[in-house]
PDB file of C-alpha atoms in Angstrom:
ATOM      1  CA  UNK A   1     -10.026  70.615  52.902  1.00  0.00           C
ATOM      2  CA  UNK A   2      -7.361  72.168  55.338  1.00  0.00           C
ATOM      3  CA  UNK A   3     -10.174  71.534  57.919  1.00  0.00           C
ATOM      4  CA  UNK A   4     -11.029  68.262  57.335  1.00  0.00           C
ATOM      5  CA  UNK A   5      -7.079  67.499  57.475  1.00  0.00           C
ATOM      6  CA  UNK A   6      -6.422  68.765  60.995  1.00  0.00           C
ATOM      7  CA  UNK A   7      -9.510  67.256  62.236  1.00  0.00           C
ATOM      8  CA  UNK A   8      -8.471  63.927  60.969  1.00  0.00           C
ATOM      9  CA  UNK A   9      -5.196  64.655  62.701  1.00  0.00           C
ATOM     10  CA  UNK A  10      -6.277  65.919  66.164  1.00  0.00           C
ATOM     11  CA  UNK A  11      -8.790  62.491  65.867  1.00  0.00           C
ATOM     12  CA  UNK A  12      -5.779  60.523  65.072  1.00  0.00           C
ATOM     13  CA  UNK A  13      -3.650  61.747  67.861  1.00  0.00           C
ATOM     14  CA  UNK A  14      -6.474  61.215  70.329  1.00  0.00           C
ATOM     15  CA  UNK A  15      -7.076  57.358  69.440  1.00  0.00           C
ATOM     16  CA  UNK A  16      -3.608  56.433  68.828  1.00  0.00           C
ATOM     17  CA  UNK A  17      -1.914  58.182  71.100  1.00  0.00           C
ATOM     18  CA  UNK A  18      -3.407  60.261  73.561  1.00  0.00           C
ATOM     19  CA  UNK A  19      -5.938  57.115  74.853  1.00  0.00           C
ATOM     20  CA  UNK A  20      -2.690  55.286  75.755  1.00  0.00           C
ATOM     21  CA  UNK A  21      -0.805  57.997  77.176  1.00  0.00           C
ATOM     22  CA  UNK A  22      -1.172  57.733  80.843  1.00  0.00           C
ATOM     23  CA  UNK A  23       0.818  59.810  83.070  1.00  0.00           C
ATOM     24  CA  UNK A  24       1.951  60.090  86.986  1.00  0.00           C
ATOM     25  CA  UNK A  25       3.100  63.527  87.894  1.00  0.00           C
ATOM     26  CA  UNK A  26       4.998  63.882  91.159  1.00  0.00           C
ATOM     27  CA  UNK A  27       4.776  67.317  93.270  1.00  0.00           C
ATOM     28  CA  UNK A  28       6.439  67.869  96.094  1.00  0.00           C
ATOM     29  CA  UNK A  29       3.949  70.530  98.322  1.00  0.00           C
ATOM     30  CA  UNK A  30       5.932  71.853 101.440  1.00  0.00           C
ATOM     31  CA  UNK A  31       3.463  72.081 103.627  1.00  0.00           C
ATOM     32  CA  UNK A  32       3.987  69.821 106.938  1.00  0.00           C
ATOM     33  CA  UNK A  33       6.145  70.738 109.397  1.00  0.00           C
ATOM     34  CA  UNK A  34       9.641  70.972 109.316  1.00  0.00           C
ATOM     35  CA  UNK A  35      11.544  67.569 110.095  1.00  0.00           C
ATOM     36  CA  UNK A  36       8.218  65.555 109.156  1.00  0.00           C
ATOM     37  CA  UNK A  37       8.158  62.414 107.893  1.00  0.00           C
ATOM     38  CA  UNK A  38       6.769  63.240 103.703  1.00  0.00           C
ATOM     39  CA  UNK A  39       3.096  62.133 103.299  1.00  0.00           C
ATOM     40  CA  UNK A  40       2.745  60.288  99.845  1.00  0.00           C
ATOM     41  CA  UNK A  41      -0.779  61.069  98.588  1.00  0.00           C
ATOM     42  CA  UNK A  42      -1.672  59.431  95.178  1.00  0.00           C
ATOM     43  CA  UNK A  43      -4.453  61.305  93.351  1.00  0.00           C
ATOM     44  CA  UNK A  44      -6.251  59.326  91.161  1.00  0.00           C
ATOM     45  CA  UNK A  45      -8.420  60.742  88.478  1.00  0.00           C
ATOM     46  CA  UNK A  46     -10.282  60.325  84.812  1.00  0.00           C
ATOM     47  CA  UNK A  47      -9.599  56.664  84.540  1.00  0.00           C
ATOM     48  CA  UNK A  48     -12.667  56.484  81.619  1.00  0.00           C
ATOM     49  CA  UNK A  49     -12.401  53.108  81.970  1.00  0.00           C
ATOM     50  CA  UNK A  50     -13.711  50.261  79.937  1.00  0.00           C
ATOM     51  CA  UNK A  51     -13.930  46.331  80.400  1.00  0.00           C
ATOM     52  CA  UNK A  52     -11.310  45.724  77.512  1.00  0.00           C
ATOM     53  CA  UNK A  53      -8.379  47.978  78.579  1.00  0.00           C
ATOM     54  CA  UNK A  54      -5.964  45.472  80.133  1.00  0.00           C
ATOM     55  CA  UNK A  55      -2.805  47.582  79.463  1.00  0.00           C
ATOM     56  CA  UNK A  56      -4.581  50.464  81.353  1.00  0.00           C
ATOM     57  CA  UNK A  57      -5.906  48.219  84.265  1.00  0.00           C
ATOM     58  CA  UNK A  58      -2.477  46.620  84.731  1.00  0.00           C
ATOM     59  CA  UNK A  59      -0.416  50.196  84.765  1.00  0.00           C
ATOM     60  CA  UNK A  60      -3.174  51.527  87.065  1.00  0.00           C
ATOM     61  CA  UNK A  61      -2.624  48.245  89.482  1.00  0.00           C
ATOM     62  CA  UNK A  62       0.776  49.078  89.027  1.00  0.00           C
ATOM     63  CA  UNK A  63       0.512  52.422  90.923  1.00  0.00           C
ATOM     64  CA  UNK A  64       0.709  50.087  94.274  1.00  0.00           C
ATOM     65  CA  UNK A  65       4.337  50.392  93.998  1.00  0.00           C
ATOM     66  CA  UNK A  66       4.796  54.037  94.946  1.00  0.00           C
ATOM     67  CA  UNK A  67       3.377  52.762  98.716  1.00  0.00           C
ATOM     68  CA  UNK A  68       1.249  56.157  98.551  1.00  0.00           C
ATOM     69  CA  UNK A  69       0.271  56.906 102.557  1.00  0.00           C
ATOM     70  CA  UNK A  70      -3.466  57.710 101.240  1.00  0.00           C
ATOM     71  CA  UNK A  71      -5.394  57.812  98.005  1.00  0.00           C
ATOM     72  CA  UNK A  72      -7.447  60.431  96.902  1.00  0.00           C
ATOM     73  CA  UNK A  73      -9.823  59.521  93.867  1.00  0.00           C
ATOM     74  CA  UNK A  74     -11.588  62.359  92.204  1.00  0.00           C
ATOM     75  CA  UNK A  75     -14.321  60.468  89.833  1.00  0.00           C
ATOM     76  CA  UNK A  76     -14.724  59.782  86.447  1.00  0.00           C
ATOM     77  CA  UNK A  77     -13.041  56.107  86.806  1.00  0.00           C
ATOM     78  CA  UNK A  78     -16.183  54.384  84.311  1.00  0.00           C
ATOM     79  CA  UNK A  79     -16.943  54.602  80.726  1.00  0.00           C
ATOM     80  CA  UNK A  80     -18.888  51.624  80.076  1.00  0.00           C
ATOM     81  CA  UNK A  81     -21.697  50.327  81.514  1.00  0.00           C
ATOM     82  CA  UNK A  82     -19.955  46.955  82.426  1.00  0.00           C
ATOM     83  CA  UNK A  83     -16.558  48.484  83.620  1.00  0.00           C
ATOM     84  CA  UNK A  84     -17.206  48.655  87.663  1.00  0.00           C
ATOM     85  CA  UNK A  85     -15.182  45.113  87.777  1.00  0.00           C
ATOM     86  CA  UNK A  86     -12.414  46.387  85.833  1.00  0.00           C
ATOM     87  CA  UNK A  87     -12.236  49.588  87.816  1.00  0.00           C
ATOM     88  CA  UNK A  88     -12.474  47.627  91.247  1.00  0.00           C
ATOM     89  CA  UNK A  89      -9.898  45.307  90.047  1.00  0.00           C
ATOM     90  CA  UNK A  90      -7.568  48.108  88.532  1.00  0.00           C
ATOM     91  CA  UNK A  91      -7.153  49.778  92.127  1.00  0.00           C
ATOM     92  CA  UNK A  92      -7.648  46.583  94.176  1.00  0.00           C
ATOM     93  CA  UNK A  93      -3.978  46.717  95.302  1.00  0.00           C
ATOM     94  CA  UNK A  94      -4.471  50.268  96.543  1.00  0.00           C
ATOM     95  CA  UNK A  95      -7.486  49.913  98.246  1.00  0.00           C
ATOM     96  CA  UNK A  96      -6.013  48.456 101.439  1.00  0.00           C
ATOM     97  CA  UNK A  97      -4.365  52.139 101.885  1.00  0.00           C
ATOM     98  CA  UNK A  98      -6.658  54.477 103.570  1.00  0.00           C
ATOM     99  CA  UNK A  99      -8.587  56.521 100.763  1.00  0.00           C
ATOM    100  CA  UNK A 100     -11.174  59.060 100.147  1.00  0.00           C
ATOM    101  CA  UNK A 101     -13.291  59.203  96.861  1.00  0.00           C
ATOM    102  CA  UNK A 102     -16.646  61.758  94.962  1.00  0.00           C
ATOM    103  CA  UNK A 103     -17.716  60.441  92.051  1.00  0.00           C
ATOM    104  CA  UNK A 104     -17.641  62.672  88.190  1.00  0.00           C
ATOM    105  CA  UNK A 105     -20.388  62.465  86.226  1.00  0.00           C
ATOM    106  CA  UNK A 106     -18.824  59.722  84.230  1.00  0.00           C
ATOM    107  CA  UNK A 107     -19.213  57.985  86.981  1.00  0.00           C
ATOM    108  CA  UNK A 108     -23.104  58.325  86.313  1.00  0.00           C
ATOM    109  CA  UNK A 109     -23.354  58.822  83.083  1.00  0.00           C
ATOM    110  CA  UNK A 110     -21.706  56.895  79.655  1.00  0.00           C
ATOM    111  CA  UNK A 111     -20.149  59.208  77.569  1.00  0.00           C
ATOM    112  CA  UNK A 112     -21.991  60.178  74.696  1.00  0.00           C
ATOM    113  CA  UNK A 113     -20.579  62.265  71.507  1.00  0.00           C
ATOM    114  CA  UNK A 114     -20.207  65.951  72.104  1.00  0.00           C
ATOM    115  CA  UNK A 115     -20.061  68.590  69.210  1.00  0.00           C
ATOM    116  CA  UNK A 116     -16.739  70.627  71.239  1.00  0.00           C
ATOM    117  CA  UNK A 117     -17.791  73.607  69.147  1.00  0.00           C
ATOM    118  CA  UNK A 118     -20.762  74.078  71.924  1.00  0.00           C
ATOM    119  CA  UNK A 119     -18.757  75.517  74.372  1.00  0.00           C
ATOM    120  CA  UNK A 120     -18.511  78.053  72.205  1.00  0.00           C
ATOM    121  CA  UNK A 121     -22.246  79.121  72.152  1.00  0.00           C
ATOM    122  CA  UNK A 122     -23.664  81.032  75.084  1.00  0.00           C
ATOM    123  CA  UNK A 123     -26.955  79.120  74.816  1.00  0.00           C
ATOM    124  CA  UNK A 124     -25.129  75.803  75.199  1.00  0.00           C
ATOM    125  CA  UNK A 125     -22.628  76.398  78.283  1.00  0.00           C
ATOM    126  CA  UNK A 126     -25.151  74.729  81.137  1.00  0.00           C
ATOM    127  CA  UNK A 127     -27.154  72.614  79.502  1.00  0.00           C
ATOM    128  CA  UNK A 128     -25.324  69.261  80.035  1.00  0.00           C
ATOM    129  CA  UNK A 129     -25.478  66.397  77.461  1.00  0.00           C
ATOM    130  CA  UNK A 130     -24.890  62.889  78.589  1.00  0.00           C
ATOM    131  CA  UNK A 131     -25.873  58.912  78.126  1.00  0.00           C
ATOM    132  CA  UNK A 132     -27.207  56.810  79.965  1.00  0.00           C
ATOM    133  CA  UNK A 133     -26.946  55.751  83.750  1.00  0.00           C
ATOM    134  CA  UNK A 134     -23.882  53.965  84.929  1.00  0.00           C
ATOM    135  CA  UNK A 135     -23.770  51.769  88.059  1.00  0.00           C
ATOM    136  CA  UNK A 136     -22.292  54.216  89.938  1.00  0.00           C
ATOM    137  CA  UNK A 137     -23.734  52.962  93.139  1.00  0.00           C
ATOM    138  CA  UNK A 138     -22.252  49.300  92.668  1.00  0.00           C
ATOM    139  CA  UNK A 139     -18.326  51.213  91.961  1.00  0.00           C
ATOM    140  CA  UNK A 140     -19.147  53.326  95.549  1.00  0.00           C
ATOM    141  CA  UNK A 141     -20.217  49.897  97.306  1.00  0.00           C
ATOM    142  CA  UNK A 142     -16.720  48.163  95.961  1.00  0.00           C
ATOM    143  CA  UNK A 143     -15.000  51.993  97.573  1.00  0.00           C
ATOM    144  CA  UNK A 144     -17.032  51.742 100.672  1.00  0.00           C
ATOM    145  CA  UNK A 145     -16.616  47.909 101.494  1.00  0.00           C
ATOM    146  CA  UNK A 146     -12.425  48.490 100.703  1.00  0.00           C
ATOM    147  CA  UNK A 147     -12.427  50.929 103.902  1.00  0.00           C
ATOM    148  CA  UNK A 148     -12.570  54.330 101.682  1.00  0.00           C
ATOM    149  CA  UNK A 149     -14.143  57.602 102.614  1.00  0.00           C
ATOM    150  CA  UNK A 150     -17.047  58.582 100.470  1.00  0.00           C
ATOM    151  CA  UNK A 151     -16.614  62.492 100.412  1.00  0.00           C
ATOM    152  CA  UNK A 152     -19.687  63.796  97.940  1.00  0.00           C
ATOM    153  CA  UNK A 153     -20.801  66.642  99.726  1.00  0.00           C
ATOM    154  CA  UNK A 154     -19.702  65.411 102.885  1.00  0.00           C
ATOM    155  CA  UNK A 155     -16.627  65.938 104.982  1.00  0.00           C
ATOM    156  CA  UNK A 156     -14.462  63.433 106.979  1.00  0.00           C
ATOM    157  CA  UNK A 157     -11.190  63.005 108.466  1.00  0.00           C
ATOM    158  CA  UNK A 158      -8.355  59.679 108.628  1.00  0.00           C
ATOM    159  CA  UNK A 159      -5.425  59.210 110.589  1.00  0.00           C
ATOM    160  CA  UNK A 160      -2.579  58.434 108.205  1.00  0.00           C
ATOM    161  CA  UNK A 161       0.877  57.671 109.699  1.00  0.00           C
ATOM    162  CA  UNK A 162      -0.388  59.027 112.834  1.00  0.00           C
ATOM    163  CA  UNK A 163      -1.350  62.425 111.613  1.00  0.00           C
ATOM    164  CA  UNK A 164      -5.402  63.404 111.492  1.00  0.00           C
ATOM    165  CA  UNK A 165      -6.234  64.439 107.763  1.00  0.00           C
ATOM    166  CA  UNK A 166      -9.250  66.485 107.079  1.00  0.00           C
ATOM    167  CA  UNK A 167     -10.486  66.035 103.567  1.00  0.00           C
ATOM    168  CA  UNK A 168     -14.013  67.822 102.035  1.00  0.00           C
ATOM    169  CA  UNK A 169     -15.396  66.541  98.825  1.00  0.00           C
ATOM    170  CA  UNK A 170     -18.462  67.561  96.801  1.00  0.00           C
ATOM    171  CA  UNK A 171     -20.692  65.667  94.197  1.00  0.00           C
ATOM    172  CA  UNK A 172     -19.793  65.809  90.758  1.00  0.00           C
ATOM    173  CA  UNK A 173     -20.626  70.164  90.065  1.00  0.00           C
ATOM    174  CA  UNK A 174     -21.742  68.845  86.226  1.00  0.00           C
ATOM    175  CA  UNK A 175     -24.596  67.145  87.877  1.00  0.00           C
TER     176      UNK A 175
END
């Protein structure tokens, strides 16, 4: 019973809150030199999303007002086969800032129930469970075609307020 109580709680938290909960964490790194201008990098990750989340889409579009210098985008921005659009359209006002992107493996593949307890098992801890394909390619065509650096397992570099970034990436390590 006790069980069955705190996993209807946890589940609860997750859909009604957790699902809505998006956050933007600032860090200031001290690593330029001193008397340099501050580089604004906005690191965008784990969107998950779906065609039907407007409120997520509009605070994601709504990033556009921190005027980041360069975006960095770290994968897993689909959950639905039908959500490249919505993604596109979600960063569309960042995507005339310079930007680099790799792809997660939700990227490639729909989510698909997970027993958590797995992780658990030493059997279990490679073998990766997953849906079905994802249009991955079409979301890296809308990155490509904005002016952004595909990084999977490549390397590249951007000037950005007239200083030369080096950025590495690799594919999704899941896959």
């Amino acid at each position: 019973m006790g069980l069955g109580v705190t996993a209807a709680g946890c589940l609860a938290y997750a859909a009604g809150y957790e699902v809505r909960a998006f956050r933007l964490r600032r860090f200031d790194v001290p690593v330029l030199p001193p008397g340099s201008r501050p580089l604004r990098v906005l690191h965008v990750s784990d969107l998950h999303m779906t065609p039907g989340q407007h409120r997520k889409k509009a605070w994601v579009r709504g990033l556009a007002v921190l005027e980041p210098d360069v975006v960095v985008n770290t994968g897993d921005n689909l959950a639905h086969q039908h959500a490249v659009p919505t993604v596109l359209d979600a960063l569309e006002p960042l995507m005339d800032r310079p930007g680099v992107f790799v792809g997660g493996s939700n990227d490639y593949y729909a989510p698909k129930p997970k027993n958590p307890a797995r992780y658990l098992l030493p059997s279990d801890r490679h073998r990766h469970v997953h849906g079905g394909d994802l249009p991955w390619k079409d979301l890296r065509d809308g990155f490509v075609d904005a002016g952004w650096v595909d990084l999977c397992n490549a390397r590249a570099s951007l000037t950005v307020d007239g200083r030369t970034l080096t950025f590495a990436g690799v594919d999704d390590p899941h896959t």
